[in-house]
Amino acid sequence: MIIIMKPSASAQEIAEVEQKLHEYGFQTHPIYGEKKTIIGAIGDKSHLSMNQMLLMSGVENVVPIMRPYKLAGKELQKEPSVINVGGVPIGGKSLAIFAGPCAIESQEQLSQIAKQVKAAGANILRGGAFKPRSSPYSFAGLEEEGLKIMKRAGEENGMPICTEVLDTREVDLVAAYADILQIGARNMQNFKLLREVGKHNKPILLKRGLSSTIEEWLMAAEYIMSEGNEQVILCERGIRTFEPSTRNTFDLSAIPVVKELSHLPIIADPSHAAGTRKYVAPLANGAVAAGADGLMIEVHNCPEKALSDGEQSLTPAEFGDVMLHIDPIAKAIGRSL
Amino acid sequence: MIIIMKPSASAQEIAEVEQKLHEYGFQTHPIYGEKKTIIGAIGDKSHLSMNQMLLMSGVENVVPIMRPYKLAGKELQKEPSVINVGGVPIGGKSLAIFAGPCAIESQEQLSQIAKQVKAAGANILRGGAFKPRSSPYSFAGLEEEGLKIMKRAGEENGMPICTEVLDTREVDLVAAYADILQIGARNMQNFKLLREVGKHNKPILLKRGLSSTIEEWLMAAEYIMSEGNEQVILCERGIRTFEPSTRNTFDLSAIPVVKELSHLPIIADPSHAAGTRKYVAPLANGAVAAGADGLMIEVHNCPEKALSDGEQSLTPAEFGDVMLHIDPIAKAIGRSL
Amino acid sequence: MIIIMKPSASAQEIAEVEQKLHEYGFQTHPIYGEKKTIIGAIGDKSHLSMNQMLLMSGVENVVPIMRPYKLAGKELQKEPSVINVGGVPIGGKSLAIFAGPCAIESQEQLSQIAKQVKAAGANILRGGAFKPRSSPYSFAGLEEEGLKIMKRAGEENGMPICTEVLDTREVDLVAAYADILQIGARNMQNFKLLREVGKHNKPILLKRGLSSTIEEWLMAAEYIMSEGNEQVILCERGIRTFEPSTRNTFDLSAIPVVKELSHLPIIADPSHAAGTRKYVAPLANGAVAAGADGLMIEVHNCPEKALSDGEQSLTPAEFGDVMLHIDPIAKAIGRSL
Amino acid sequence: MIIIMKPSASAQEIAEVEQKLHEYGFQTHPIYGEKKTIIGAIGDKSHLSMNQMLLMSGVENVVPIMRPYKLAGKELQKEPSVINVGGVPIGGKSLAIFAGPCAIESQEQLSQIAKQVKAAGANILRGGAFKPRSSPYSFAGLEEEGLKIMKRAGEENGMPICTEVLDTREVDLVAAYADILQIGARNMQNFKLLREVGKHNKPILLKRGLSSTIEEWLMAAEYIMSEGNEQVILCERGIRTFEPSTRNTFDLSAIPVVKELSHLPIIADPSHAAGTRKYVAPLANGAVAAGADGLMIEVHNCPEKALSDGEQSLTPAEFGDVMLHIDPIAKAIGRSL
């Protein structure tokens, strides 16, 4: 770390900062400028935090040199990770297309949607059995019954299935059915849940929190990976800003930023970002053109009767149209469906 | 709800919207303007959501008339709630002052701090036994051992204790020791946890999420209250904005806004908002002057050795100084310590 | 407008609201719900604002029915506008590609860059003669000398030129040289400047303000158009959010939202959004795939010696690479370079 | 500045960075860590920007050591500045209270309001003659006629007057009448206007931009001061966030942060922050308790007939009530009205 001293810092204060750093095994390299002294400190931060240094008399600021994540970064693994889920590679040349309804409503509904999205080009089935709803009075999902429906719809159509888990007590149950466990945006910093899914051997789809920086997002991935499960797929789904035209602001830059900082695959969820079906196609096109490793799109056979998020769901026919445009865009940048 | 039709909406589309509303038992009141038609709809939204109406052909926008929360709002209870915790009223004329360290480190540490903050004017002891940390490699609290230490420190000093619960599996354990269960900012929309604490008969301190609107915050309170536990205390602790000078931006307006919309008490946490001890005193002064029902302030006997958040902790002496200024400010607006 | 009365509003208060609306020539249509009364009001808002109604006793909220912009919206013109600048159509099937350095430094520099970007596919030359700099001590442009250099570089290469105007006193001067006048993000609500450029007959490139909503942006366009100049080209260049990885957060959704609300063309500036050259290519790809009518990209022959914004400038060779990828993406969605 | 090299940086790249720094007269102090090298560079940044260093091969990041403002910071002046305006000191122990209507409407209106706010404790009259309005169709002020009215109302009541200037062409005119020139939030980075008012010898009230960081705000002050006018008064008026309950989010922390970084006085404008009269009193109380040097409050004799911003204006009687509460709060922290 680098300690920047105040212009008014005394020789005594500088000496005390160096002494503290030495106590914790750091080597110090002071640089005396005309107005300020800075101290480069080389050592192991695990027992002396930057914050402790900030509290010392005469210290103006402390700047980190190393990024806080190790497993999620590129230091140990430089090449992009490819995560295989039931024969579908995520993070390679071809795109992973997750599609399905927001909430699972019945076997008939889900089996029909699964068949249709598969035909249009989707390779992973998504759907919610446990739903986080902002009102306690809204439909919260079919729970285990939904998981059973989903497993069957996946098997019928040869598609791995992805569904959200909300509670540490339900991880085992969801993991018994799902091929990919989803951590939703609101739980991105539910650290107990992150640790719990980190103990399973199933790929985790980790959505970005509504107001999470990319660094916090990679630290959430680090939580999962630090428990032994390195199969983390990131999903950009929009962040909260002042702009009211869309439910969230889709952060396109997150795609190249994550690609630079991490080896983990990243997909995009234009449905939740837009919050309305009319903007799903342009956001999906943009995400693929910018290098996303896949898409997650809500599709419902009858959006106007959906029990959750109907307004952002495409019909199977609309989803088919989106896929038709994605194909040449993917090819234009050397990817494929 | 009010349905605003597009300028281009046809008579047929208007008729279909009305018909759908009638199907679900709504009365409709169309108003034909020069350019747009709007339809006032009176009825029970529990089976027909605004989103479903948004999907109908010709509909431009749907505007709610009623607020989404009932128990947390003022419809059923107009007078401010006063929540009593071990003899300390929260929400009345006198202020509730929560003080203590970020993390509980030892019996000696906590007992000493408790004694000092009590002497300076605090009436509730706060401290963390289960800590949410953004890095998986940071100290995460003493867990049950910390709860025991806290209980003893509270008893020694005649102070009710408040501590955070992170996991649905640990609610019973924490509730066995604590007088107030805290839901942290990152868990404000951990709906399973909200429901779980709603089943207990202990007051809940509900921190505002980093990027939660006040409406979402009141809906989180509604979750807890809908399970039967109406003892919810709100805590403003800063929101995430673009400004980097403070860890979060303390939203002073949240205090009068909550007072207008809800009967629940609201306190302020200037320590987490500022993220640095030097701004804690002015934010605490401002919060009390604006009408907060209390404060939550981090105090550590030796901040530079704190295992968590030392940079934002006051020493007991600094806390005493803050209390000395709070007293006349509270009196200036008709409150008391 | 729609007036929503408080649940506690009295019959007297409702009557007074209606009376006031009648005074200003509105027709009123009250709807009496179980808990609240709402009043639909049809009339001309130019003499009675929503804010005045908000102040009346018993009023809870006032909801607009009409959007506040007329000329920038689709009410009067439904088809997309195509703005022709020296033979380059902006807003049609083919893309407008603005390229050039942040600041004009010399004739040699600009003529060389112009030649290179033209060869790579750019059709409009951009460059700054008057530069808004966040420090008063930074290079602020060559001023009129820069305009002369730019004009000559444009003529040599058969490219229309686009440059920023900062001051009402300089509009005539800049308009004497430039083909397109640029209003920068920081001046998006400099209403005097908007009115001034609205009096000229030159196309205006209107950048989105750092924290402007799309509605405010269209209202800024309305300012220009209300003075008689309807040739406004919008430019999305990123908005300010909490995310520090990029200088601004590129708001991809703004492209389809503007396309829905307005007939004006919209281009994207990935250079200012990213603030670093390494993310320019993916953002450019994404913007075109999402339907932008063009791009504005900073190109400098020697970015490491640029007097302004070098870190986000591409070299001419890098710009050529970007164009090679843009071409098939444009074709994939039915556009062309 | 400090240059942080990538973990992969070669000895050659490190040598080239040092060589470039030497060329520009910097002394370099490399520190070789286990994984990264950092280079402390001591010298004059005016000819070599951090951005230029960022572009060099092998460079990961560049960290500034010095703050970018000089005159606005505390380096040259440590003690708080007190700015005297017609006998009213701003920045000293007593509070400056600016009050008056949003827009000046008539002599009668303004003279009456001035008399009333003076009686209630205001010591500076504010009012708008040139109004920035988000719609081109709204009332934009009485212009020079308004300035004359204001001057007279000020003289009648022995109050200095403060009014906004929008356009470089109007600075001389406004300065001929006003005692304090106001730069509005939307013009905070209108650098030409900042330079122009910097050439006059009148105090400047500089409002914070809607999405400006405190550093950008102090840089805007630096612009004015760099032209020779050091009489700058800062005004916090709320920033743009995601929270819709208030027009802006009042950033209370800005008060202590500015007090720490700058010697300039800072006042608070609760009227524009709240956007609604009902929250003005608690925000005013909070701002004073947190250490603001004064307040700017909109007062209108008949808010429901105001031509601009009536919904956030207090009546003279309501303003009197606010003053009654401010008095003991000011005393509680050692200030006075």
PDB file of N, CA, C and O in Angstrom, chain D residues 92-134:
ATOM      1  N   GLY D  92     -18.453  33.849   9.079  1.00  0.00           N
ATOM      2  CA  GLY D  92     -18.027  34.079  10.458  1.00  0.00           C
ATOM      3  C   GLY D  92     -18.942  33.360  11.432  1.00  0.00           C
ATOM      4  O   GLY D  92     -19.572  32.360  11.101  1.00  0.00           O
ATOM      5  N   LYS D  93     -19.030  33.902  12.635  1.00  0.00           N
ATOM      6  CA  LYS D  93     -19.807  33.224  13.668  1.00  0.00           C
ATOM      7  C   LYS D  93     -21.316  33.303  13.398  1.00  0.00           C
ATOM      8  O   LYS D  93     -22.073  32.375  13.674  1.00  0.00           O
ATOM      9  N   SER D  94     -21.754  34.451  12.856  1.00  0.00           N
ATOM     10  CA  SER D  94     -23.196  34.604  12.644  1.00  0.00           C
ATOM     11  C   SER D  94     -23.590  34.054  11.268  1.00  0.00           C
ATOM     12  O   SER D  94     -22.781  33.993  10.351  1.00  0.00           O
ATOM     13  N   LEU D  95     -24.823  33.656  11.159  1.00  0.00           N
ATOM     14  CA  LEU D  95     -25.308  33.015   9.936  1.00  0.00           C
ATOM     15  C   LEU D  95     -25.794  34.040   8.917  1.00  0.00           C
ATOM     16  O   LEU D  95     -26.392  35.048   9.282  1.00  0.00           O
ATOM     17  N   ALA D  96     -25.529  33.747   7.646  1.00  0.00           N
ATOM     18  CA  ALA D  96     -26.088  34.567   6.565  1.00  0.00           C
ATOM     19  C   ALA D  96     -27.383  33.910   6.110  1.00  0.00           C
ATOM     20  O   ALA D  96     -27.387  32.727   5.773  1.00  0.00           O
ATOM     21  N   ILE D  97     -28.456  34.674   6.145  1.00  0.00           N
ATOM     22  CA  ILE D  97     -29.752  34.113   5.756  1.00  0.00           C
ATOM     23  C   ILE D  97     -30.246  34.839   4.502  1.00  0.00           C
ATOM     24  O   ILE D  97     -30.649  36.004   4.554  1.00  0.00           O
ATOM     25  N   PHE D  98     -30.180  34.128   3.370  1.00  0.00           N
ATOM     26  CA  PHE D  98     -30.679  34.639   2.097  1.00  0.00           C
ATOM     27  C   PHE D  98     -32.149  34.217   1.994  1.00  0.00           C
ATOM     28  O   PHE D  98     -32.453  33.034   2.104  1.00  0.00           O
ATOM     29  N   ALA D  99     -33.040  35.167   1.758  1.00  0.00           N
ATOM     30  CA  ALA D  99     -34.439  34.775   1.573  1.00  0.00           C
ATOM     31  C   ALA D  99     -35.069  35.647   0.507  1.00  0.00           C
ATOM     32  O   ALA D  99     -34.615  36.771   0.246  1.00  0.00           O
ATOM     33  N   GLY D 100     -36.107  35.129  -0.108  1.00  0.00           N
ATOM     34  CA  GLY D 100     -36.798  35.864  -1.159  1.00  0.00           C
ATOM     35  C   GLY D 100     -37.434  34.897  -2.140  1.00  0.00           C
ATOM     36  O   GLY D 100     -37.305  33.682  -2.003  1.00  0.00           O
ATOM     37  N   PRO D 101     -38.135  35.433  -3.130  1.00  0.00           N
ATOM     38  CA  PRO D 101     -38.881  34.585  -4.059  1.00  0.00           C
ATOM     39  C   PRO D 101     -37.971  33.975  -5.117  1.00  0.00           C
ATOM     40  O   PRO D 101     -36.896  34.489  -5.397  1.00  0.00           O
ATOM     41  N   CYS D 102     -38.433  32.904  -5.722  1.00  0.00           N
ATOM     42  CA  CYS D 102     -37.704  32.302  -6.840  1.00  0.00           C
ATOM     43  C   CYS D 102     -37.563  33.344  -7.953  1.00  0.00           C
ATOM     44  O   CYS D 102     -36.459  33.706  -8.318  1.00  0.00           O
ATOM     45  N   ALA D 103     -38.689  33.833  -8.432  1.00  0.00           N
ATOM     46  CA  ALA D 103     -38.661  34.835  -9.506  1.00  0.00           C
ATOM     47  C   ALA D 103     -39.234  36.154  -8.996  1.00  0.00           C
ATOM     48  O   ALA D 103     -40.192  36.177  -8.226  1.00  0.00           O
ATOM     49  N   ILE D 104     -38.624  37.248  -9.429  1.00  0.00           N
ATOM     50  CA  ILE D 104     -39.148  38.577  -9.119  1.00  0.00           C
ATOM     51  C   ILE D 104     -40.333  38.831 -10.045  1.00  0.00           C
ATOM     52  O   ILE D 104     -40.221  38.659 -11.264  1.00  0.00           O
ATOM     53  N   GLU D 105     -41.469  39.214  -9.445  1.00  0.00           N
ATOM     54  CA  GLU D 105     -42.670  39.378 -10.260  1.00  0.00           C
ATOM     55  C   GLU D 105     -43.115  40.840 -10.364  1.00  0.00           C
ATOM     56  O   GLU D 105     -43.617  41.259 -11.397  1.00  0.00           O
ATOM     57  N   SER D 106     -42.940  41.613  -9.290  1.00  0.00           N
ATOM     58  CA  SER D 106     -43.323  43.030  -9.324  1.00  0.00           C
ATOM     59  C   SER D 106     -42.674  43.739  -8.143  1.00  0.00           C
ATOM     60  O   SER D 106     -42.242  43.094  -7.178  1.00  0.00           O
ATOM     61  N   GLN D 107     -42.639  45.098  -8.224  1.00  0.00           N
ATOM     62  CA  GLN D 107     -42.062  45.873  -7.123  1.00  0.00           C
ATOM     63  C   GLN D 107     -42.842  45.634  -5.842  1.00  0.00           C
ATOM     64  O   GLN D 107     -42.261  45.442  -4.771  1.00  0.00           O
ATOM     65  N   GLU D 108     -44.120  45.635  -5.975  1.00  0.00           N
ATOM     66  CA  GLU D 108     -44.958  45.476  -4.793  1.00  0.00           C
ATOM     67  C   GLU D 108     -44.688  44.139  -4.105  1.00  0.00           C
ATOM     68  O   GLU D 108     -44.512  44.060  -2.890  1.00  0.00           O
ATOM     69  N   GLN D 109     -44.674  43.084  -4.946  1.00  0.00           N
ATOM     70  CA  GLN D 109     -44.415  41.745  -4.400  1.00  0.00           C
ATOM     71  C   GLN D 109     -43.090  41.708  -3.668  1.00  0.00           C
ATOM     72  O   GLN D 109     -42.993  41.288  -2.524  1.00  0.00           O
ATOM     73  N   LEU D 110     -42.047  42.164  -4.341  1.00  0.00           N
ATOM     74  CA  LEU D 110     -40.713  41.987  -3.775  1.00  0.00           C
ATOM     75  C   LEU D 110     -40.502  42.867  -2.548  1.00  0.00           C
ATOM     76  O   LEU D 110     -39.903  42.434  -1.554  1.00  0.00           O
ATOM     77  N   SER D 111     -40.989  44.090  -2.620  1.00  0.00           N
ATOM     78  CA  SER D 111     -40.793  44.983  -1.477  1.00  0.00           C
ATOM     79  C   SER D 111     -41.482  44.433  -0.236  1.00  0.00           C
ATOM     80  O   SER D 111     -40.942  44.491   0.876  1.00  0.00           O
ATOM     81  N   GLN D 112     -42.647  43.880  -0.448  1.00  0.00           N
ATOM     82  CA  GLN D 112     -43.387  43.303   0.669  1.00  0.00           C
ATOM     83  C   GLN D 112     -42.665  42.088   1.258  1.00  0.00           C
ATOM     84  O   GLN D 112     -42.497  41.968   2.474  1.00  0.00           O
ATOM     85  N   ILE D 113     -42.222  41.179   0.381  1.00  0.00           N
ATOM     86  CA  ILE D 113     -41.515  39.987   0.859  1.00  0.00           C
ATOM     87  C   ILE D 113     -40.236  40.396   1.577  1.00  0.00           C
ATOM     88  O   ILE D 113     -39.905  39.873   2.640  1.00  0.00           O
ATOM     89  N   ALA D 114     -39.504  41.353   0.988  1.00  0.00           N
ATOM     90  CA  ALA D 114     -38.230  41.776   1.578  1.00  0.00           C
ATOM     91  C   ALA D 114     -38.456  42.277   3.003  1.00  0.00           C
ATOM     92  O   ALA D 114     -37.726  41.907   3.934  1.00  0.00           O
ATOM     93  N   LYS D 115     -39.478  43.080   3.168  1.00  0.00           N
ATOM     94  CA  LYS D 115     -39.770  43.636   4.491  1.00  0.00           C
ATOM     95  C   LYS D 115     -40.085  42.516   5.487  1.00  0.00           C
ATOM     96  O   LYS D 115     -39.605  42.512   6.622  1.00  0.00           O
ATOM     97  N   GLN D 116     -40.868  41.553   5.009  1.00  0.00           N
ATOM     98  CA  GLN D 116     -41.268  40.464   5.903  1.00  0.00           C
ATOM     99  C   GLN D 116     -40.102  39.538   6.269  1.00  0.00           C
ATOM    100  O   GLN D 116     -39.956  39.147   7.418  1.00  0.00           O
ATOM    101  N   VAL D 117     -39.287  39.183   5.296  1.00  0.00           N
ATOM    102  CA  VAL D 117     -38.188  38.260   5.615  1.00  0.00           C
ATOM    103  C   VAL D 117     -37.128  38.971   6.459  1.00  0.00           C
ATOM    104  O   VAL D 117     -36.514  38.361   7.337  1.00  0.00           O
ATOM    105  N   LYS D 118     -36.939  40.247   6.213  1.00  0.00           N
ATOM    106  CA  LYS D 118     -36.007  41.013   7.047  1.00  0.00           C
ATOM    107  C   LYS D 118     -36.475  40.985   8.507  1.00  0.00           C
ATOM    108  O   LYS D 118     -35.690  40.733   9.429  1.00  0.00           O
ATOM    109  N   ALA D 119     -37.761  41.243   8.684  1.00  0.00           N
ATOM    110  CA  ALA D 119     -38.314  41.245  10.040  1.00  0.00           C
ATOM    111  C   ALA D 119     -38.136  39.881  10.718  1.00  0.00           C
ATOM    112  O   ALA D 119     -37.937  39.787  11.929  1.00  0.00           O
ATOM    113  N   ALA D 120     -38.176  38.821   9.924  1.00  0.00           N
ATOM    114  CA  ALA D 120     -38.081  37.474  10.497  1.00  0.00           C
ATOM    115  C   ALA D 120     -36.641  37.033  10.716  1.00  0.00           C
ATOM    116  O   ALA D 120     -36.400  35.980  11.308  1.00  0.00           O
ATOM    117  N   GLY D 121     -35.677  37.804  10.233  1.00  0.00           N
ATOM    118  CA  GLY D 121     -34.288  37.434  10.502  1.00  0.00           C
ATOM    119  C   GLY D 121     -33.388  37.280   9.291  1.00  0.00           C
ATOM    120  O   GLY D 121     -32.198  37.013   9.435  1.00  0.00           O
ATOM    121  N   ALA D 122     -33.930  37.423   8.081  1.00  0.00           N
ATOM    122  CA  ALA D 122     -33.072  37.307   6.895  1.00  0.00           C
ATOM    123  C   ALA D 122     -32.186  38.539   6.805  1.00  0.00           C
ATOM    124  O   ALA D 122     -32.585  39.642   7.202  1.00  0.00           O
ATOM    125  N   ASN D 123     -30.975  38.381   6.285  1.00  0.00           N
ATOM    126  CA  ASN D 123     -30.126  39.555   6.108  1.00  0.00           C
ATOM    127  C   ASN D 123     -29.671  39.802   4.665  1.00  0.00           C
ATOM    128  O   ASN D 123     -29.019  40.793   4.375  1.00  0.00           O
ATOM    129  N   ILE D 124     -30.035  38.903   3.752  1.00  0.00           N
ATOM    130  CA  ILE D 124     -29.734  39.119   2.331  1.00  0.00           C
ATOM    131  C   ILE D 124     -30.984  38.776   1.528  1.00  0.00           C
ATOM    132  O   ILE D 124     -31.647  37.767   1.793  1.00  0.00           O
ATOM    133  N   LEU D 125     -31.287  39.625   0.540  1.00  0.00           N
ATOM    134  CA  LEU D 125     -32.481  39.392  -0.286  1.00  0.00           C
ATOM    135  C   LEU D 125     -32.084  38.626  -1.541  1.00  0.00           C
ATOM    136  O   LEU D 125     -31.135  39.003  -2.226  1.00  0.00           O
ATOM    137  N   ARG D 126     -32.784  37.527  -1.831  1.00  0.00           N
ATOM    138  CA  ARG D 126     -32.512  36.781  -3.061  1.00  0.00           C
ATOM    139  C   ARG D 126     -33.742  36.838  -3.945  1.00  0.00           C
ATOM    140  O   ARG D 126     -34.878  37.010  -3.464  1.00  0.00           O
ATOM    141  N   GLY D 127     -33.541  36.713  -5.241  1.00  0.00           N
ATOM    142  CA  GLY D 127     -34.651  36.726  -6.180  1.00  0.00           C
ATOM    143  C   GLY D 127     -34.093  36.584  -7.577  1.00  0.00           C
ATOM    144  O   GLY D 127     -32.936  36.925  -7.834  1.00  0.00           O
ATOM    145  N   GLY D 128     -34.909  36.071  -8.498  1.00  0.00           N
ATOM    146  CA  GLY D 128     -34.417  35.805  -9.844  1.00  0.00           C
ATOM    147  C   GLY D 128     -34.971  36.781 -10.869  1.00  0.00           C
ATOM    148  O   GLY D 128     -36.192  36.945 -10.971  1.00  0.00           O
ATOM    149  N   ALA D 129     -34.086  37.409 -11.634  1.00  0.00           N
ATOM    150  CA  ALA D 129     -34.498  38.276 -12.736  1.00  0.00           C
ATOM    151  C   ALA D 129     -34.284  37.561 -14.071  1.00  0.00           C
ATOM    152  O   ALA D 129     -35.033  37.747 -15.021  1.00  0.00           O
ATOM    153  N   PHE D 130     -33.241  36.743 -14.115  1.00  0.00           N
ATOM    154  CA  PHE D 130     -32.979  35.871 -15.276  1.00  0.00           C
ATOM    155  C   PHE D 130     -33.115  34.442 -14.754  1.00  0.00           C
ATOM    156  O   PHE D 130     -32.356  34.029 -13.890  1.00  0.00           O
ATOM    157  N   LYS D 131     -34.094  33.719 -15.255  1.00  0.00           N
ATOM    158  CA  LYS D 131     -34.391  32.393 -14.706  1.00  0.00           C
ATOM    159  C   LYS D 131     -34.042  31.278 -15.676  1.00  0.00           C
ATOM    160  O   LYS D 131     -34.511  31.303 -16.817  1.00  0.00           O
ATOM    161  N   PRO D 132     -33.272  30.302 -15.254  1.00  0.00           N
ATOM    162  CA  PRO D 132     -33.073  29.125 -16.110  1.00  0.00           C
ATOM    163  C   PRO D 132     -34.281  28.209 -15.936  1.00  0.00           C
ATOM    164  O   PRO D 132     -34.568  27.770 -14.828  1.00  0.00           O
ATOM    165  N   ARG D 133     -35.008  27.936 -16.970  1.00  0.00           N
ATOM    166  CA  ARG D 133     -36.208  27.089 -16.865  1.00  0.00           C
ATOM    167  C   ARG D 133     -36.052  25.866 -17.751  1.00  0.00           C
ATOM    168  O   ARG D 133     -35.600  26.005 -18.893  1.00  0.00           O
ATOM    169  N   SER D 134     -36.455  24.717 -17.258  1.00  0.00           N
ATOM    170  CA  SER D 134     -36.230  23.518 -18.068  1.00  0.00           C
ATOM    171  C   SER D 134     -37.135  23.465 -19.298  1.00  0.00           C
ATOM    172  O   SER D 134     -36.856  22.723 -20.230  1.00  0.00           O
TER     173      SER D 134
END
